[in-house]
Coordinates of C-alpha atoms in Angstrom, one line a residue:
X1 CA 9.9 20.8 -28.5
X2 CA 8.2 18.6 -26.0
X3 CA 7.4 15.1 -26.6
X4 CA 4.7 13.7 -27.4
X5 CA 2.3 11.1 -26.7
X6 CA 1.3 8.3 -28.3
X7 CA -2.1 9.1 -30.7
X8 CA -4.7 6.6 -32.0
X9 CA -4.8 6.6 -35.6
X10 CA -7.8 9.1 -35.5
X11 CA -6.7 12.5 -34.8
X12 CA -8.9 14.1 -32.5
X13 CA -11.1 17.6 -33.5
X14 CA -8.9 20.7 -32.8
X15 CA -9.4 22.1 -29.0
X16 CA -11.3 19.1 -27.7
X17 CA -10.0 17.9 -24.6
X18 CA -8.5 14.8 -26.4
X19 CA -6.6 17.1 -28.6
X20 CA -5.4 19.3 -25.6
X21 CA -4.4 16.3 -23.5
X22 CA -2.6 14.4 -26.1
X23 CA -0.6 18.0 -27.1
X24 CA -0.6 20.1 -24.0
X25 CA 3.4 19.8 -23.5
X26 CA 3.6 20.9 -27.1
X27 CA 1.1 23.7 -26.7
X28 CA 2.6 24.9 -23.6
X29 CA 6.0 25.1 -24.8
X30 CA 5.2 27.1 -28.0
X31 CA 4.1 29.6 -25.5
X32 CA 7.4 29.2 -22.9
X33 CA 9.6 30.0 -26.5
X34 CA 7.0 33.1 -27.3
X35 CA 8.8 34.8 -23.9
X36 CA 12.4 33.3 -24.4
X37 CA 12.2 34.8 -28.3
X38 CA 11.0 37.7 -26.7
X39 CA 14.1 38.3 -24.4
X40 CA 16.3 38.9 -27.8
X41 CA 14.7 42.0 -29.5
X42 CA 14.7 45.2 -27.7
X43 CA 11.0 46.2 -27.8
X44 CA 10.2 43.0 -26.4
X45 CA 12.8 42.4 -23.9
X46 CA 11.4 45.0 -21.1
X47 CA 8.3 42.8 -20.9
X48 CA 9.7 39.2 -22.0
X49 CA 12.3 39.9 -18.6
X50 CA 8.7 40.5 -16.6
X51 CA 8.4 36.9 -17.0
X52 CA 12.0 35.2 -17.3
X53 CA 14.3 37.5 -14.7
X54 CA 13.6 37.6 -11.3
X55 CA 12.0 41.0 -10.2
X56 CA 11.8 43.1 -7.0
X57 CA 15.8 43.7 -7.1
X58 CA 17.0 45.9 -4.2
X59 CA 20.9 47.0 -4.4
X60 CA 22.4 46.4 -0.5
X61 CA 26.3 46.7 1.2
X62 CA 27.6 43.7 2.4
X63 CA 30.1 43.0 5.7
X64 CA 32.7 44.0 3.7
X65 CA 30.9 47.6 2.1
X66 CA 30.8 46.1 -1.7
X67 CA 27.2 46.3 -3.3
X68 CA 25.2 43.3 -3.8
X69 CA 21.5 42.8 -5.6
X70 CA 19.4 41.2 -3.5
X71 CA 15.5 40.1 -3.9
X72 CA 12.5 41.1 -2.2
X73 CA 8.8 39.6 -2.9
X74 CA 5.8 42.3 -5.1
X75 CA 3.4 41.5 -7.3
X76 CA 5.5 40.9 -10.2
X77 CA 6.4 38.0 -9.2
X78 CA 2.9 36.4 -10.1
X79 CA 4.6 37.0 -14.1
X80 CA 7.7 34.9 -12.9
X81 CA 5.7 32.2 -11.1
X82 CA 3.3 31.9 -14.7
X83 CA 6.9 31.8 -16.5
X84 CA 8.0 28.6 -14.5
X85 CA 5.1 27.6 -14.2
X86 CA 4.6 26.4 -17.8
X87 CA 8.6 25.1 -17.5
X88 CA 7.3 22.7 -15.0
X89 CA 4.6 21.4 -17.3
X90 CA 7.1 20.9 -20.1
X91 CA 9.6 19.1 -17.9
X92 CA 6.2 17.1 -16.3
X93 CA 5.9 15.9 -19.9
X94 CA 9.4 15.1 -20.1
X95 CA 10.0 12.7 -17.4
X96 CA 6.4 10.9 -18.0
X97 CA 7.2 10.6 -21.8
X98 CA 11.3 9.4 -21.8
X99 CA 11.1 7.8 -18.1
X100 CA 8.0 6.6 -16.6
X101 CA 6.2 5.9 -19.6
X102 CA 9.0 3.1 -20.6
X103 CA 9.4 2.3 -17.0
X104 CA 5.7 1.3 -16.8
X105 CA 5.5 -0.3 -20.4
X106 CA 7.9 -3.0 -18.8
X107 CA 6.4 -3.8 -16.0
X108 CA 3.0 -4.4 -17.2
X109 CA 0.7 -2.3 -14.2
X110 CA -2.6 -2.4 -13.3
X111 CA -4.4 1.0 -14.2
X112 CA -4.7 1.7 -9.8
X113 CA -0.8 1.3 -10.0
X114 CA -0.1 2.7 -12.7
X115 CA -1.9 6.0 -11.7
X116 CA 0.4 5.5 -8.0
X117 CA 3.0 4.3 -10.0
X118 CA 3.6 8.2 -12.5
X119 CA 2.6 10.2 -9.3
X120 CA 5.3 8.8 -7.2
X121 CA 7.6 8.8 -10.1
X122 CA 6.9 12.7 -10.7
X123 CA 7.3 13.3 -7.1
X124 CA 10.5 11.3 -6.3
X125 CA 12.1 13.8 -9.0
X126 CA 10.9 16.9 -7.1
X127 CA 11.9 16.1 -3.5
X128 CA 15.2 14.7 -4.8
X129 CA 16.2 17.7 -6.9
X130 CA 14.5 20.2 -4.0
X131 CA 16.2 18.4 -1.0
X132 CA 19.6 18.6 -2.5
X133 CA 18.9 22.3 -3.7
X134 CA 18.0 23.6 -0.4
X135 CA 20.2 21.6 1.3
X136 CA 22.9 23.3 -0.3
X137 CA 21.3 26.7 0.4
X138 CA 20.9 25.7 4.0
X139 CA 25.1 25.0 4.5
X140 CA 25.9 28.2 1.8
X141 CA 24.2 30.4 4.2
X142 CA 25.5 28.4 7.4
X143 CA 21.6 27.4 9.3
X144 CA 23.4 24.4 10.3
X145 CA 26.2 26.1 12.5
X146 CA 24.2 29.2 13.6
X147 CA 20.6 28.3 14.2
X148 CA 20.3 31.9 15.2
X149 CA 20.2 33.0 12.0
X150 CA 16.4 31.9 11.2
X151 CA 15.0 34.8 13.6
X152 CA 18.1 37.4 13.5
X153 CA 18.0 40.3 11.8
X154 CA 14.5 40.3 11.1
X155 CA 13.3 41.8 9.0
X156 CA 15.7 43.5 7.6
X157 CA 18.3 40.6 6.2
X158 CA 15.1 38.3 6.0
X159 CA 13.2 40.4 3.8
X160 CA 15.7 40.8 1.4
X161 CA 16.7 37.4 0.0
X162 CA 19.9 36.2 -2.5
X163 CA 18.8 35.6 -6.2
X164 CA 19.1 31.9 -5.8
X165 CA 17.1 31.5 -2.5
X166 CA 14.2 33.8 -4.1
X167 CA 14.4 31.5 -7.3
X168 CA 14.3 28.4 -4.9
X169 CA 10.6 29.5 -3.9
X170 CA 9.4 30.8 -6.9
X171 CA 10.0 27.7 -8.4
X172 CA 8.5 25.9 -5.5
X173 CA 5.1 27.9 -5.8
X174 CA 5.4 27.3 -9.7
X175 CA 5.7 23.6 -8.9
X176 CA 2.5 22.9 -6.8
X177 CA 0.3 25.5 -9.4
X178 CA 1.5 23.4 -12.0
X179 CA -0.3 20.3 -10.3
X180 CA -3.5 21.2 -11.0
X181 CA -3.7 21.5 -14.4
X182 CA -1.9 18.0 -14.6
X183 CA -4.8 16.5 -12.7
X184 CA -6.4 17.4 -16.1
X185 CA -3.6 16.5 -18.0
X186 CA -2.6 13.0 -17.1
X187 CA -6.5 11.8 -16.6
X188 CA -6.8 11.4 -12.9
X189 CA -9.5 9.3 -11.8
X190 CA -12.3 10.9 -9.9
X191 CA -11.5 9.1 -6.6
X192 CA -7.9 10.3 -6.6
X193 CA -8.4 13.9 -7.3
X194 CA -9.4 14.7 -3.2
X195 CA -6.2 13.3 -2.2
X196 CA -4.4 15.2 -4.4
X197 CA -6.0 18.8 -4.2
X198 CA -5.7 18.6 -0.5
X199 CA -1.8 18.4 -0.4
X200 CA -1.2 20.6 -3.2
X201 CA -3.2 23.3 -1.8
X202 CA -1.6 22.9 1.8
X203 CA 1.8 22.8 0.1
X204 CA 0.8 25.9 -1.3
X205 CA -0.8 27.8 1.1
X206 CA 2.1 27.5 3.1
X207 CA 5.3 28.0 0.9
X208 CA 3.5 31.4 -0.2
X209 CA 2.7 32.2 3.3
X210 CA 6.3 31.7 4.4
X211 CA 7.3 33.9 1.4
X212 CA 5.1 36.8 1.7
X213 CA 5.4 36.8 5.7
X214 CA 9.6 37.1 5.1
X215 CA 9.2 33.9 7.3
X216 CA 11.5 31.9 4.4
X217 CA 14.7 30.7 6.5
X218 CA 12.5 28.1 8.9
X219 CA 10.5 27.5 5.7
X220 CA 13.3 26.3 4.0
X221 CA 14.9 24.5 6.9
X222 CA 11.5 22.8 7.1
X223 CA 10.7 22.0 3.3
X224 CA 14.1 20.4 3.5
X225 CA 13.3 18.2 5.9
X226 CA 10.1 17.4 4.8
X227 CA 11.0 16.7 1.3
X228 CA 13.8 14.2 2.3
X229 CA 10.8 11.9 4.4
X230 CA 8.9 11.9 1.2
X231 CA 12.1 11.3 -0.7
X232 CA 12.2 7.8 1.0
X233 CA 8.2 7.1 0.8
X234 CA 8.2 7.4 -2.7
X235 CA 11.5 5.4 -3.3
X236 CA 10.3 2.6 -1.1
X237 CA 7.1 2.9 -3.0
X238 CA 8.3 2.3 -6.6
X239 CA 10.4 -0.1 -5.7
X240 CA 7.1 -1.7 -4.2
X241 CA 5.5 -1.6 -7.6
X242 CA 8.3 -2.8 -9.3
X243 CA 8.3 -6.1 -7.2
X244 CA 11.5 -5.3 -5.2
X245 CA 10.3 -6.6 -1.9
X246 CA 13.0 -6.8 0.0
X247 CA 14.4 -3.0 -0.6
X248 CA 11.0 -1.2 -0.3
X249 CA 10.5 -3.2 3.3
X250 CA 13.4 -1.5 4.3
X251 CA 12.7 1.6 2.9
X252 CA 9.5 1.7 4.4
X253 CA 11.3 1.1 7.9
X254 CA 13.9 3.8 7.5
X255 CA 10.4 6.4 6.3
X256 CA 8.6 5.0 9.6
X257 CA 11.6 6.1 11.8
X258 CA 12.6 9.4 9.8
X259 CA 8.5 10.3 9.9
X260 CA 8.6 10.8 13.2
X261 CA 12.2 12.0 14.1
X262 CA 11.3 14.9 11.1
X263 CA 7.9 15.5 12.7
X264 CA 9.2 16.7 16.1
X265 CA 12.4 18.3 14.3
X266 CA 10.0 20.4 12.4
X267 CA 7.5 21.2 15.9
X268 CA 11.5 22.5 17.4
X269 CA 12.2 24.9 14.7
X270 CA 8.7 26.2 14.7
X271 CA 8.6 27.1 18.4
X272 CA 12.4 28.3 18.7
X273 CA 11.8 30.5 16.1
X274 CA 8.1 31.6 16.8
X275 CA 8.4 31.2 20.4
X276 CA 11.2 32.4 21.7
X277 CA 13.8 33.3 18.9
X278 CA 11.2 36.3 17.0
X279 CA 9.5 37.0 20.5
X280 CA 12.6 39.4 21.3
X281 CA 12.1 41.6 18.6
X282 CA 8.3 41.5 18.3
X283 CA 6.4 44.7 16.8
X284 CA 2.5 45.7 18.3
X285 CA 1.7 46.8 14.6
X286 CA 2.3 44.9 10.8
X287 CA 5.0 47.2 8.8
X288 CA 4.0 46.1 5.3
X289 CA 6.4 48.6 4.0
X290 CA 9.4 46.9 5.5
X291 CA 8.1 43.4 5.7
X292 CA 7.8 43.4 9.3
X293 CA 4.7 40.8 9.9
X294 CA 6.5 39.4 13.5
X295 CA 3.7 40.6 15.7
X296 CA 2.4 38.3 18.4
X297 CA -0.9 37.2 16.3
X298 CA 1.5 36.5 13.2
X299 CA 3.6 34.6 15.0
X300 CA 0.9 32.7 17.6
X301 CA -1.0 31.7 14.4
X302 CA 2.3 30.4 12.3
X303 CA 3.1 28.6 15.0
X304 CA -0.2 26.8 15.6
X305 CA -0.5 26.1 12.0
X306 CA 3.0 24.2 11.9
X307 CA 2.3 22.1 15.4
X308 CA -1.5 21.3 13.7
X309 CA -0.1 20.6 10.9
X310 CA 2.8 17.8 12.0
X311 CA 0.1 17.0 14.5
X312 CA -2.1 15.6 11.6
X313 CA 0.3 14.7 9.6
X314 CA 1.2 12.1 12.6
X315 CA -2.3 11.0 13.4
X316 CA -2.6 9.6 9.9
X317 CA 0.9 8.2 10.6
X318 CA -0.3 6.3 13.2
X319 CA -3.7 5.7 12.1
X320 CA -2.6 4.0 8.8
X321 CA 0.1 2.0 11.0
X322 CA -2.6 0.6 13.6
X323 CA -5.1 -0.7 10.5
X324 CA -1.9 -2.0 8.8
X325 CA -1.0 -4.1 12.2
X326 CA -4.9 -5.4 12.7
X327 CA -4.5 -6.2 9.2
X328 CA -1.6 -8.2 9.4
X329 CA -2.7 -9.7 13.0
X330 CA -5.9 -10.7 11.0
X331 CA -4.0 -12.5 8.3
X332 CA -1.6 -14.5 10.4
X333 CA -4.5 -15.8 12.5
X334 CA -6.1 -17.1 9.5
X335 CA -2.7 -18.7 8.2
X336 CA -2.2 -20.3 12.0
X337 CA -5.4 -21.2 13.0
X338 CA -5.8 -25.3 12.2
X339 CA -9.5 -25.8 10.4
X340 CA -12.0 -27.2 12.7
X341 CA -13.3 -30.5 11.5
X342 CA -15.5 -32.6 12.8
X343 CA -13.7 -36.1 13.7
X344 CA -14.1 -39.1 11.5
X345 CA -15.6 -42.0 13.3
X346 CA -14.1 -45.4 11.5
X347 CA -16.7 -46.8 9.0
X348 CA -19.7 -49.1 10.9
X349 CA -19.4 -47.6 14.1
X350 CA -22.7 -46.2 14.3
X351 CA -23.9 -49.7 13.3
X352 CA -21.7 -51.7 16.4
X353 CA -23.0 -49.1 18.3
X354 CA -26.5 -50.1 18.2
X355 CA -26.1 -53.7 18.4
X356 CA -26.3 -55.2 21.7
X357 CA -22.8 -55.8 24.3
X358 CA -22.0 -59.2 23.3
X359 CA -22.3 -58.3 19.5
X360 CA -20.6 -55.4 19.5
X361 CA -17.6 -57.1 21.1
X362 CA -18.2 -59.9 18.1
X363 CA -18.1 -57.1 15.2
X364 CA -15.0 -55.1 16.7
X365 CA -13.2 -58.3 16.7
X366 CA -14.1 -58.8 13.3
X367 CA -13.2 -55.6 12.4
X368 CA -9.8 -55.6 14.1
X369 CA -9.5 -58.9 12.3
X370 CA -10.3 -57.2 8.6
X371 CA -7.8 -54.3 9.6
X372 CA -4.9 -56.4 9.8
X373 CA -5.6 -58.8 6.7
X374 CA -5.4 -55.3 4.4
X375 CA -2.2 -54.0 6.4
X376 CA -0.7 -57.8 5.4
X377 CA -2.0 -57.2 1.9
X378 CA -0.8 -53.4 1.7
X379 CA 2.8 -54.5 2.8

């Protein structure tokens, strides 16, 4: 069963949102174990495997003429992405509960951090565990050596997808649905929720486009990249909240210089691929049938979606760098700046001033007299 959270000593009223906060993880795995269960008896298992399996299988030759399952996309795929989609809440629960949770019990947060603090945690999991997935998808079906491969044989071998790389994005798309409900979930202030909508919904809008367009090598090529950047952001930023200063500054430094460097890596794969590499086998006409979308318009409109994208992406790069710098220039004239102050005229002055020339010459000698009797005294 999940875990579960921490309750007042009042248990809250059946299906108020207290109640459905505080036991979601439970709820929601209760209904995970109804299609699990159902795998095991036969007149359940055709539509328990709806859900579970991956569906949409398609039996192809290989190189060497044996017969291999491969994957293509339908609609039900929506039952899978539900599936996975409560298995991502459940795991959610898991990592707040057993890791952050105790993680943020000893360092004592403020409730802004705090909030930063689980969102970054939940994150850092994801990219790390996606990077080093797709990574390994990326050198299994050999991207690195043969960049060729992200427009050949389309559509045909792009289309038609291993069970792991189909499983990759299903779980990606089950990942950012999950998000929403967990704005719910985990009691995100008002102020955050923008933020947060608007890069889950462009994360999804584009992994599903990528996957229904048969566009999924560069997509995954990209994701990886991408993921790793934020990989480093969000390490650099818990160790920022857990007072490591010295480690997230350089963090943050390596992020800076990857940002970039993965921005323009990402704006090369989009144009070799929309640009030139799918440009020598374009189609006039959409083949829905065969998952042939690689008409100019597809392709023209991909491609000005990924450059618009990095290209925002790196105007807030270098918008939140400028107000950082003016914000630091600000601070370090403050700190070097001497205070102006007025300068102390030495006590009676204004008086000797006003007396006439030959008795102000008689009252500074005085003075200079009194001066050095209390430096004889003081030594």
């Amino acid at each position: 069963m999940a875990p579960r959270r921490s309750k007042s000593n009042k248990n809250p009223p059946i299906f108020s949102h207290e109640f459905l906060i505080q036991n979601h993880a439970d709820i929601v795995s209760c209904v995970a174990m109804v299609f699990v269960i159902g795998l095991m008896f036969q007149a359940t298992s055709p539509v328990a495997s709806l859900f579970v399996a991956m569906q949409h299988n398609v039996s192809m030759n290989d190189s060497a003429g044996e017969e291999i399952t491969m994957y293509t996309w339908g609609k039900k795929d929506v039952f899978s992405v539900f599936f996975y989609f409560l298995i991502c809440i459940v795991v959610h629960a898991v990592i707040q509960e057993y890791v952050l949770d105790k993680m943020n019990r000893k360092m004592h947060l403020s409730k802004v951090k705090h909030s930063k603090f689980n969102e970054s945690g939940q994150l850092l999991v994801f990219y790390a565990a996606s990077a080093i997935w797709g990574a390994d998808l990326i050198l299994r079906e050999g991207y690195v050596t043969g960049i060729s491969q992200l427009w050949e044989g389309y559509p045909d071998e792009h289309a038609a997808l291993p069970f792991i790389v189909k499983f990759f994005f299903i779980i990606q798309i089950a990942y950012w649905f999950h998000c929403y409900p967990e704005l719910y979930f985990q009691k995100v202030k008002k102020e955050e929720i923008p933020a947060r909508l608007q890069y889950i919904s462009l994360y999804l809008v584009f992994i599903v486009a990528a996957f229904v367009l048969n566009f999924n090598r560069v997509a995954l090529c990209m994701l990886v990249l991408h993921y790793l950047v934020e990989f480093v952001f969000h390490t650099a930023r818990l160790c920022y909240f857990s007072e490591k200063s010295d480690a997230a500054s350089s963090l943050f430094m390596v992020f800076n210089v990857l940002f970039v460097l993965v921005r323009l890596g990402t704006i090369t794969l989009a144009v070799l691929t929309f640009w030139y590499g799918l440009e020598q086998t374009s189609q006039p006409s959409i083949d829905v049938a065969k998952g042939n979308f690689n008409t100019q318009l597809v392709r023209i409109n991909c491609l000005a979606a990924s450059c618009l994208m990095q290209a925002w992406l790196m105007w807030n790069f270098i918008t939140f760098q400028l107000r950082k710098l003016r914000e630091r220039s600000v601070a370090t004239r403050k700190t070097r700046s001497p205070s102006k102050k007025k300068p102390v005229r030495a006590a009676g002055d204004d008086e000797i001033n006003s007396l006439p020339e030959v008795d102000q010459n008689s009252a500074t000698e005085n003075g200079s007299l009194r001066t050095r009797a209390k430096g004889k005294k003081a030594q």
